[in-house]
Short mmCIF file of C-alpha atoms in Angstrom, two decimals:
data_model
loop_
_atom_site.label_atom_id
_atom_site.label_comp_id
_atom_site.label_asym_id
_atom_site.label_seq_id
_atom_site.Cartn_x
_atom_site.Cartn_y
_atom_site.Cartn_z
CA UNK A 1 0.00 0.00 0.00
CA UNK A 2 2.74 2.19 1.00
CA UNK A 3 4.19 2.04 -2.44
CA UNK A 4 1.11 2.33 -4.31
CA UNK A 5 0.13 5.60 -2.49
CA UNK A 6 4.08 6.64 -3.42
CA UNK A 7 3.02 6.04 -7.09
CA UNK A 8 -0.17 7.97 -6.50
CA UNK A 9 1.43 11.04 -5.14
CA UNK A 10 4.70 10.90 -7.77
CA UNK A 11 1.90 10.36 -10.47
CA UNK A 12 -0.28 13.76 -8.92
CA UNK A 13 2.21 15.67 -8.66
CA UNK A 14 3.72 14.73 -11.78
CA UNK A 15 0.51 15.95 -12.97
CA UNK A 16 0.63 19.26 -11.64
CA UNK A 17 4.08 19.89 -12.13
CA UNK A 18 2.54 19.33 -16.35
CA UNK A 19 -0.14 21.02 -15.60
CA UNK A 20 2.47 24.53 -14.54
CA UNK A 21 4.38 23.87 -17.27
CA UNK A 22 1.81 24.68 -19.59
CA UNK A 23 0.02 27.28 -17.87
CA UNK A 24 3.62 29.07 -17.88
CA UNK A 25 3.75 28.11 -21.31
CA UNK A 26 0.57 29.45 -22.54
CA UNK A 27 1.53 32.88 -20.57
CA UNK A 28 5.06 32.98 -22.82
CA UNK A 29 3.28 31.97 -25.94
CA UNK A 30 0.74 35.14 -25.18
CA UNK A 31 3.25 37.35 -24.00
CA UNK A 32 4.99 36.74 -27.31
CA UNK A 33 2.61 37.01 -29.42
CA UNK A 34 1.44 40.53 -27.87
CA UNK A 35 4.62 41.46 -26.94
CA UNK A 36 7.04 40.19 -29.28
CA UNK A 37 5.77 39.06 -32.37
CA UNK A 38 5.85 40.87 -35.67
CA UNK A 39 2.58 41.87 -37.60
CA UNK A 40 3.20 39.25 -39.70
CA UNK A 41 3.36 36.57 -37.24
CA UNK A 42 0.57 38.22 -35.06
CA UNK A 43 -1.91 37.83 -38.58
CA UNK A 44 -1.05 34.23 -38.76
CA UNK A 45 -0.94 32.88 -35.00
CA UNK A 46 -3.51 35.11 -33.29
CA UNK A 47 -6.91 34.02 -32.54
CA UNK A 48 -9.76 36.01 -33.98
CA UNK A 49 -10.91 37.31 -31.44
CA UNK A 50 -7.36 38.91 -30.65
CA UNK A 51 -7.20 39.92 -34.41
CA UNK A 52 -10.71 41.95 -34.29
CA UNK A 53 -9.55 43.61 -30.69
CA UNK A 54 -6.07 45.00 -32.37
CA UNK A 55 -7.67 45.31 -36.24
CA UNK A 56 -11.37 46.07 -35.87
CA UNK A 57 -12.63 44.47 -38.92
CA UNK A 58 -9.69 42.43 -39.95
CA UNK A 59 -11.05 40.00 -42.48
CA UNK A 60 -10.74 40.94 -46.03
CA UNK A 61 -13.21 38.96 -46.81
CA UNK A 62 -16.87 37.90 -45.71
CA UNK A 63 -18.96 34.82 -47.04
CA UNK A 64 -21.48 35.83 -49.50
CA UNK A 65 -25.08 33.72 -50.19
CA UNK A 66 -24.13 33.07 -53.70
CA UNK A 67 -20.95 33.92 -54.35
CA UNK A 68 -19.50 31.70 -51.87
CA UNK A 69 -17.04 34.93 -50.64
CA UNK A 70 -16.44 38.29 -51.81
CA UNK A 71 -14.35 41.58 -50.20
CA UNK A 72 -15.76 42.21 -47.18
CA UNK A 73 -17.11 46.07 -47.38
CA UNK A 74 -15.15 49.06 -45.59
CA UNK A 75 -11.75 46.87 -44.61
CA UNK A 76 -8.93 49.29 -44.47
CA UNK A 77 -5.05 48.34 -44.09
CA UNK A 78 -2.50 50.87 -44.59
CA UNK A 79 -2.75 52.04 -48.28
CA UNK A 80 -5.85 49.57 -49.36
CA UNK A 81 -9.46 50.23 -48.62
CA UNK A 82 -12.59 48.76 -49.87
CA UNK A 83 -15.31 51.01 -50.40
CA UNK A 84 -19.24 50.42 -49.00
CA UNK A 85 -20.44 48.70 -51.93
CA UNK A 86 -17.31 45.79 -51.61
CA UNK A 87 -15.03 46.64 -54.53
CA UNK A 88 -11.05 47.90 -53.53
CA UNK A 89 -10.75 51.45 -54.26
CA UNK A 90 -12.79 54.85 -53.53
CA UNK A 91 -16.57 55.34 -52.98
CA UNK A 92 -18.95 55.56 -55.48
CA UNK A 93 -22.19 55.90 -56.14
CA UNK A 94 -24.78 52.89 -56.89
CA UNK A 95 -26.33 54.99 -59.47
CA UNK A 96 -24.54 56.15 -62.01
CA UNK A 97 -23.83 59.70 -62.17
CA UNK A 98 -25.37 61.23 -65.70
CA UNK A 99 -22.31 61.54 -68.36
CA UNK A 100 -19.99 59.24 -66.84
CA UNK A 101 -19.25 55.69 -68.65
CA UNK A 102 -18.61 53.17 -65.82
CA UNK A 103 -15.64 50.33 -66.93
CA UNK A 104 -16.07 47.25 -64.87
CA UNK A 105 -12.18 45.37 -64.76
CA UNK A 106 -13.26 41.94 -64.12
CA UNK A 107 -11.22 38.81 -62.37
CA UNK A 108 -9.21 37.55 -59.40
CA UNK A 109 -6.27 38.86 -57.47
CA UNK A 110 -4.45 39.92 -60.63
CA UNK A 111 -7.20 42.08 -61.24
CA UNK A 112 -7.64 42.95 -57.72
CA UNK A 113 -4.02 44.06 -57.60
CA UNK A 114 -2.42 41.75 -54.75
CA UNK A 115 1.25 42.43 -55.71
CA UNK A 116 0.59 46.63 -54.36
CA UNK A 117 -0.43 46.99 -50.97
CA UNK A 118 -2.08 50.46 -52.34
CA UNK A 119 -5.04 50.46 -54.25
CA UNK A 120 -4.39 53.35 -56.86
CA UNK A 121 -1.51 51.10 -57.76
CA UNK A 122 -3.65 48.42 -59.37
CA UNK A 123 -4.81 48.31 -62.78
CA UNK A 124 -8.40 49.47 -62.56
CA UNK A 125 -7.62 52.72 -60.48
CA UNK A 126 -4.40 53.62 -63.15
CA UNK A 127 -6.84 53.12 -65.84
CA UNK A 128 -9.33 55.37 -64.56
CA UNK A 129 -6.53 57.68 -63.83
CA UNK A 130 -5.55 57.86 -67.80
CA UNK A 131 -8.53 58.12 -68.64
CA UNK A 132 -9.56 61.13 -66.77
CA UNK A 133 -6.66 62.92 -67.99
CA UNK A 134 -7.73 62.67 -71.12
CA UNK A 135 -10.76 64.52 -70.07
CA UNK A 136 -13.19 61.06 -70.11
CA UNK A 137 -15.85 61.47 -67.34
CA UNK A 138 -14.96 57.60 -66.41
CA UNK A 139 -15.40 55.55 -62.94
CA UNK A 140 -13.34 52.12 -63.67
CA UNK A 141 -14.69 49.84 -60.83
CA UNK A 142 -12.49 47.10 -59.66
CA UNK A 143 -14.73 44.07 -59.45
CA UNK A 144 -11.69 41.77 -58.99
CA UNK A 145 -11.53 39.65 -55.80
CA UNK A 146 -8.54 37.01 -54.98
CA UNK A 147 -9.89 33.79 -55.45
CA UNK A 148 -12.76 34.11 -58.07
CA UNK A 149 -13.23 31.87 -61.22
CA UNK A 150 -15.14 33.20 -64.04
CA UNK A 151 -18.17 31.47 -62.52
CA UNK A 152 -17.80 34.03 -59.28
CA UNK A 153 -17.25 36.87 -61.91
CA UNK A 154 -20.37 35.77 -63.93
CA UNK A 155 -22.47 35.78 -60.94
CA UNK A 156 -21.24 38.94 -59.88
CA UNK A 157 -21.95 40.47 -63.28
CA UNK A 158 -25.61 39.81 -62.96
CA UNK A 159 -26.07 39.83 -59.06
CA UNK A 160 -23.75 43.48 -58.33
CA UNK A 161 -21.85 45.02 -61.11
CA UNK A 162 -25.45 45.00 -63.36
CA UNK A 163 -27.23 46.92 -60.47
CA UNK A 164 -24.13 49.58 -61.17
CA UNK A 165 -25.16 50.29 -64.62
CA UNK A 166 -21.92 49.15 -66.22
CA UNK A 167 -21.24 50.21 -69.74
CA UNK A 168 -17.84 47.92 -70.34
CA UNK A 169 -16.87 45.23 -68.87
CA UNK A 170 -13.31 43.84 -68.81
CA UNK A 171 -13.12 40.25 -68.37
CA UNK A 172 -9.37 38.84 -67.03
CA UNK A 173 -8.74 35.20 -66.09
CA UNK A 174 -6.57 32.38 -66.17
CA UNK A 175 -4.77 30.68 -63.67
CA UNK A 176 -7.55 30.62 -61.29
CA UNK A 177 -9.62 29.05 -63.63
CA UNK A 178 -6.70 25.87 -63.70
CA UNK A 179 -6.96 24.93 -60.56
CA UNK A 180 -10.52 23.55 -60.00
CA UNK A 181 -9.47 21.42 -62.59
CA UNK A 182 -6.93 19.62 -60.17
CA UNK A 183 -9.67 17.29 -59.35
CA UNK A 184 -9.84 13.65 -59.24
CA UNK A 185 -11.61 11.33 -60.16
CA UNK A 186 -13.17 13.10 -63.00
CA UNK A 187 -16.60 13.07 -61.87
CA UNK A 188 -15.87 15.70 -58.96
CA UNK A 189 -14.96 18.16 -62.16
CA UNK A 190 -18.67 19.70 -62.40
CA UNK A 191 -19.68 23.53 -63.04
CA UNK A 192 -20.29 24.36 -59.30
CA UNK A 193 -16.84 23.60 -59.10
CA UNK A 194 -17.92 21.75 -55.81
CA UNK A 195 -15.53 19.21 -56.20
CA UNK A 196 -12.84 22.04 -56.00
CA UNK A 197 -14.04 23.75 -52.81
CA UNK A 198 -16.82 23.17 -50.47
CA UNK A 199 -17.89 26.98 -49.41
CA UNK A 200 -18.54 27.72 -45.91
CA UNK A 201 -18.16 30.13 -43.59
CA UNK A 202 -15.28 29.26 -40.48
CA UNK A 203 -15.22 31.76 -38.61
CA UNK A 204 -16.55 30.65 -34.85
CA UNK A 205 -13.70 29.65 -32.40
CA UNK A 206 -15.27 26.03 -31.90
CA UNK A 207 -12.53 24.71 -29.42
CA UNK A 208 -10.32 25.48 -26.79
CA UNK A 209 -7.16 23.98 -28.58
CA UNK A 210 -8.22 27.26 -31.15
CA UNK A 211 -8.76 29.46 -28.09
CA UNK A 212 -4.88 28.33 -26.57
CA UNK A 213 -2.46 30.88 -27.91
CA UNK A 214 0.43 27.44 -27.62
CA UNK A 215 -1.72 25.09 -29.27
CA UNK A 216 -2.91 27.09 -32.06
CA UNK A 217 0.84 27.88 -32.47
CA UNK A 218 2.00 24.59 -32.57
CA UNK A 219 -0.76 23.41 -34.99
CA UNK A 220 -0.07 26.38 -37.33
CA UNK A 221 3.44 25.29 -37.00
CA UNK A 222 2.86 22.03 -37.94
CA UNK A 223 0.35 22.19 -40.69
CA UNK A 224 -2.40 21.14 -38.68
CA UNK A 225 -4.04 24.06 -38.63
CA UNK A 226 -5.08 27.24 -41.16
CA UNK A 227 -3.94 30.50 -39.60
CA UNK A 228 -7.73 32.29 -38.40
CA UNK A 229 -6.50 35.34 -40.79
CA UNK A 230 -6.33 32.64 -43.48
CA UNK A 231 -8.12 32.96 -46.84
CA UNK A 232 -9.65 29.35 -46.29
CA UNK A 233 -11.86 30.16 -42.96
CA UNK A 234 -13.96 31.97 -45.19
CA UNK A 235 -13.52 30.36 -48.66
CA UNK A 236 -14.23 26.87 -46.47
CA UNK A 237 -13.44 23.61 -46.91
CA UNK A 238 -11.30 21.95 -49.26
CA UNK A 239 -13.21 18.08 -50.25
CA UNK A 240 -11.06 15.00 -51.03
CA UNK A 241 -11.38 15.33 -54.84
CA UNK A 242 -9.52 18.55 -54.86
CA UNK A 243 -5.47 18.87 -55.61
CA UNK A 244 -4.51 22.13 -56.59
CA UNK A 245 -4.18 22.54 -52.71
CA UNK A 246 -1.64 19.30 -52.25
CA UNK A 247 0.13 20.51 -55.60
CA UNK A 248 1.06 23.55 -54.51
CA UNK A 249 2.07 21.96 -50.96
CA UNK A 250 4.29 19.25 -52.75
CA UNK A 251 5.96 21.74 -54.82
CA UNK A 252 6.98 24.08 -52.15
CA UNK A 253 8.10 21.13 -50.48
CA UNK A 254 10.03 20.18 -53.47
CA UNK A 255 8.35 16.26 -53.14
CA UNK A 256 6.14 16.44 -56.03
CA UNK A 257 5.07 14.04 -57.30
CA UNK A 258 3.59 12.00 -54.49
CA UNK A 259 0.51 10.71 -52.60
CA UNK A 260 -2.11 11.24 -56.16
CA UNK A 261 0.18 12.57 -57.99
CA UNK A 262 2.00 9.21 -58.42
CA UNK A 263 -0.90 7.82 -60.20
CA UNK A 264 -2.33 10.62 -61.64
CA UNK A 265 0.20 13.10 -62.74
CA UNK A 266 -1.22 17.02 -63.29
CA UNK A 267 -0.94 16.87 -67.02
CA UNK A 268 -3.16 13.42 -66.69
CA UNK A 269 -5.67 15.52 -64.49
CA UNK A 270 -5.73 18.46 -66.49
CA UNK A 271 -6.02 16.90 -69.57
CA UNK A 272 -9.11 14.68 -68.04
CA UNK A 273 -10.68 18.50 -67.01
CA UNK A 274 -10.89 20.16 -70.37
CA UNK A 275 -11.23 23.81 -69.71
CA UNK A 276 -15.14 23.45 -71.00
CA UNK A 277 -16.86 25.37 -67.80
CA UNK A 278 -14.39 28.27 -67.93
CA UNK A 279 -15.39 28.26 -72.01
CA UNK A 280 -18.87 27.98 -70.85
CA UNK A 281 -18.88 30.85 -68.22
CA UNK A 282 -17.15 32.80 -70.99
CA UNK A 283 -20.20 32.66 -73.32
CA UNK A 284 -22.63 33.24 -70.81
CA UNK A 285 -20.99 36.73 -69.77
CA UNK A 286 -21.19 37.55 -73.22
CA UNK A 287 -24.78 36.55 -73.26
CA UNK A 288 -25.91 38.52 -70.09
CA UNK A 289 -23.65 41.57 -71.39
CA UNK A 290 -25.41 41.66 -75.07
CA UNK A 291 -28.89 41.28 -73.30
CA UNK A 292 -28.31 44.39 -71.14
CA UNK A 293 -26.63 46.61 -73.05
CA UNK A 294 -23.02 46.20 -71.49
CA UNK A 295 -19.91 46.18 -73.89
CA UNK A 296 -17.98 42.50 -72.77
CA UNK A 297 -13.99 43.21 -73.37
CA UNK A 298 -11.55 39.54 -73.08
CA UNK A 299 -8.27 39.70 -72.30
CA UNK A 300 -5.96 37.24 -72.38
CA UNK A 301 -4.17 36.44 -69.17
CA UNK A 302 -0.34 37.15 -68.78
CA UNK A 303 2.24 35.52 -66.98
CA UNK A 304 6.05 34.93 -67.10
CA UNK A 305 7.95 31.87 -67.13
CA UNK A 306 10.77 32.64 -65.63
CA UNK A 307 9.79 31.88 -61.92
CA UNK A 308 10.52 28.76 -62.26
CA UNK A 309 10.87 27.70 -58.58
CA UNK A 310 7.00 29.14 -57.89
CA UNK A 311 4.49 26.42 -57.37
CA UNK A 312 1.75 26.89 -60.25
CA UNK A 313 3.43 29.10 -62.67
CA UNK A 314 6.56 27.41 -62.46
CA UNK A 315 5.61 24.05 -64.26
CA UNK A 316 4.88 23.68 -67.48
CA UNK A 317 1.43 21.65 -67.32
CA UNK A 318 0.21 24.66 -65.38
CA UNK A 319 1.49 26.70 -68.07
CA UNK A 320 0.27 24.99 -70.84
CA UNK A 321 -3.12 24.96 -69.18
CA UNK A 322 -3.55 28.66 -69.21
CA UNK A 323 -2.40 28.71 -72.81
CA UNK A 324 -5.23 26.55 -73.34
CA UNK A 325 -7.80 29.01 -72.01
CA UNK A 326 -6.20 31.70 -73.70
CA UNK A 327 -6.87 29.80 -76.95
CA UNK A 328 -10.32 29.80 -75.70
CA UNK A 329 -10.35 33.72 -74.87
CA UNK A 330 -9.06 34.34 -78.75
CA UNK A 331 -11.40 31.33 -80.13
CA UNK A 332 -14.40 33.44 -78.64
CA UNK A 333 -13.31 36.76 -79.81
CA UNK A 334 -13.01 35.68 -83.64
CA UNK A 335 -16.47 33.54 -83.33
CA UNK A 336 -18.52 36.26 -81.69
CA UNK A 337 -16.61 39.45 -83.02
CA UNK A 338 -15.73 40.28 -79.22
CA UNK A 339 -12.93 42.62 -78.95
CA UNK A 340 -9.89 40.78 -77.26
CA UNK A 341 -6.88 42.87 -75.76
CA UNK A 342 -4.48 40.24 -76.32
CA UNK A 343 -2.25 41.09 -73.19
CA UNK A 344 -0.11 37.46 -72.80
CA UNK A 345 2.19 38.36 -75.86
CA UNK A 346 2.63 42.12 -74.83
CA UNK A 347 3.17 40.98 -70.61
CA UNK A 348 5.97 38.67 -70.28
CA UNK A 349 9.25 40.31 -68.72
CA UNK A 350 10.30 39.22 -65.29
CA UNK A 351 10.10 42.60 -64.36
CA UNK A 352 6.49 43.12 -64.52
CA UNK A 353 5.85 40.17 -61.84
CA UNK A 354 6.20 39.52 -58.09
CA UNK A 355 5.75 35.99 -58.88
CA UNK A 356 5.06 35.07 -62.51
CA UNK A 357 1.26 36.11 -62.23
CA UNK A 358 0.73 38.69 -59.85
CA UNK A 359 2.15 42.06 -60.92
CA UNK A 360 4.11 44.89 -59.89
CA UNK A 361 3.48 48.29 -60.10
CA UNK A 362 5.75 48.43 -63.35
CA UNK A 363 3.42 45.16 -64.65
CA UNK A 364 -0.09 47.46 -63.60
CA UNK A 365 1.21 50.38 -65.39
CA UNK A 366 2.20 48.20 -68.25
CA UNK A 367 -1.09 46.44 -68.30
CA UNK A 368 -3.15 49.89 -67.45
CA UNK A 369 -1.36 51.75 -70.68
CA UNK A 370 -2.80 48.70 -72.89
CA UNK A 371 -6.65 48.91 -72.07
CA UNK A 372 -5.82 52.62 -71.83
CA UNK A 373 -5.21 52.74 -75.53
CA UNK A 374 -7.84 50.13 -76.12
CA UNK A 375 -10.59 52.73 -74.65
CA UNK A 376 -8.79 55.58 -75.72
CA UNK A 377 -10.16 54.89 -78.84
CA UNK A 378 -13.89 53.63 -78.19
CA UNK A 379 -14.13 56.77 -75.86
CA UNK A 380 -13.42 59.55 -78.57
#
């Protein structure tokens, strides 16, 4: 007995002694993280409610009831802003002033302008800026959101930007467009794009290993866990037919190909998952912009090749897979008599990239001067 009750008390206080370790733990881990830690690092370890009592509003985005997630209205950071309607830029009015022509650019974060932290850097606000120097009354709204397919930007045609009285509308996508068609096996590639992503909205603090300032570290850390500043508590889940996701991971990691991969390589899966949807999303913004009036502009989308180390961009199946819907863009433009501002052959240098997709502000004002002569011409 004498033993056994040793045992017992080694075994309590063994216990306890874990129990301190940590509590004290969990005090250095906060004391970092509100002491210590970078912006950065506070963004991708904090919980949210610690982000919304330093940030306010932090999340750039918000779920929306049909297009699965949009830019959440009002967020500010340094140089960017969103205006009250939920595009990046300056206010404007819902109703269009008399006199002015209204130029919707169209598309994901290359549209948006993620590679400038200030929006009058991106493409849509230099644009309008050339424009009004010519003396055009113009408002050039950026309707581009990081993430969006042309299915998001064909719902948002007819659910927002129509409601805005548009006049043009500049359509620009690509590489977004590639990767809900790194899905397997080929019956998860469907228009919802379902297979792809699974949209929900993540944004409750369910558990109290997400409420622990160490274990949410450690999980981040270790993969275990998205980061509550992270894209995907909003986007939602990712289902066990999609790939793009592992791709990128295995390519960073510089283990690719493995786990899928092995016995479906990407060109297999790509070449499985035509580009037929983003063809088909195409033709239907064409068809809601001819039915109301609204001028549809393609563009091809532009990248460079020599970032050869970055995930996507860097191999040539994801390459050749935006050359593909380029095709596409050009296909639809001689069929239909749609003017295309063929921007891939004009937008290659290394120069005008942060990463082979995304631009810099020498890419934007590249890119800007281009549709800038374009309208310059329609406007006189």
């Amino acid at each position: 007995m004498t033993n056994l009750a040793t045992w017992r008390r080694l075994l309590w206080r063994a216990f306890l002694a874990t129990l301190a370790a940590l509590a004290l733990a969990e005090v250095l881990a906060l004391a970092w993280l509100h002491g210590l830690a970078s912006d950065a690092d506070f963004r991708t370890y904090a919980s949210i409610t610690e982000l919304r009592a330093r940030y306010g509003a932090f999340e750039r985005f918000q779920a929306h009831r049909h297009l699965g997630f949009c830019l959440a209205p009002g967020y500010r950071r340094g140089a960017n802003r969103h205006n009250a309607l939920g595009f990046r830029g300056d206010e404007i009015a819902a109703a269009k002033p008399p006199g002015t022509v209204r130029i919707a650019c169209a598309g994901g974060s290359t549209t948006y302008g993620e590679g400038v932290e200030d929006y009058r850097q991106a493409v849509p606000a230099l644009l309008e800026s050339k424009l009004r120097a010519d003396g055009h009354a113009t408002e050039v709204v950026n309707a581009g959101c990081p993430g969006w397919t042309t299915l998001e930007t064909l719902l948002n045609f007819e659910t927002r930007l129509l409601d805005l009285g548009v006049d043009h509308l500049v359509v620009y996508h690509g590489i977004n467009d590639v990767f809900p068609r790194m899905v397997w096996p080929q019956t998860a590639y469907r228009g919802d794009l379902a297979g792809w992503l699974c949209r929900a909205e993540h944004l409750a603090e369910a558990s109290l290993l997400d409420r622990s300032a160490l274990a949410r570290i450690v999980r981040i850390r270790l993969g275990r866990l998205a980061p509550h500043s992270d894209m995907l508590r909003i986007v939602g889940d990712v289902p066990s037919t999609s790939f793009s996701f592992a791709f990128r991971a295995q390519r960073n990691a510089n283990v690719y190909p493995d786990g899928i991969f092995r016995e479906v390589p990407v060109e297999q899966m790509l070449a499985a998952n035509p580009p037929r949807f983003f063809e088909r999303n195409l033709r239907s913004l064409l068809a809601v912009g001819a039915s109301h009036g609204v001028s549809v502009v393609l563009s091809t989308f532009a990248y460079s090749a020599e970032f050869p180390h970055r995930p996507f961009i860097g191999h040539p199946a994801v390459r050749a897979a935006i050359d593909a819907t380029n095709d596409i863009v050009r296909a639809l433009g001689r069929e239909t008599g749609t003017p295309v501002v063929d921007l891939q052959p004009a937008l290659q240098r290394r120069e005008f990239f942060t990463d082979g997709v995304h631009f810099t502000l020498a890419g934007n004002e590249e890119r800007a001067a281009i549709l800038h002569r374009f309208f310059a011409e329609r406007l006189r």
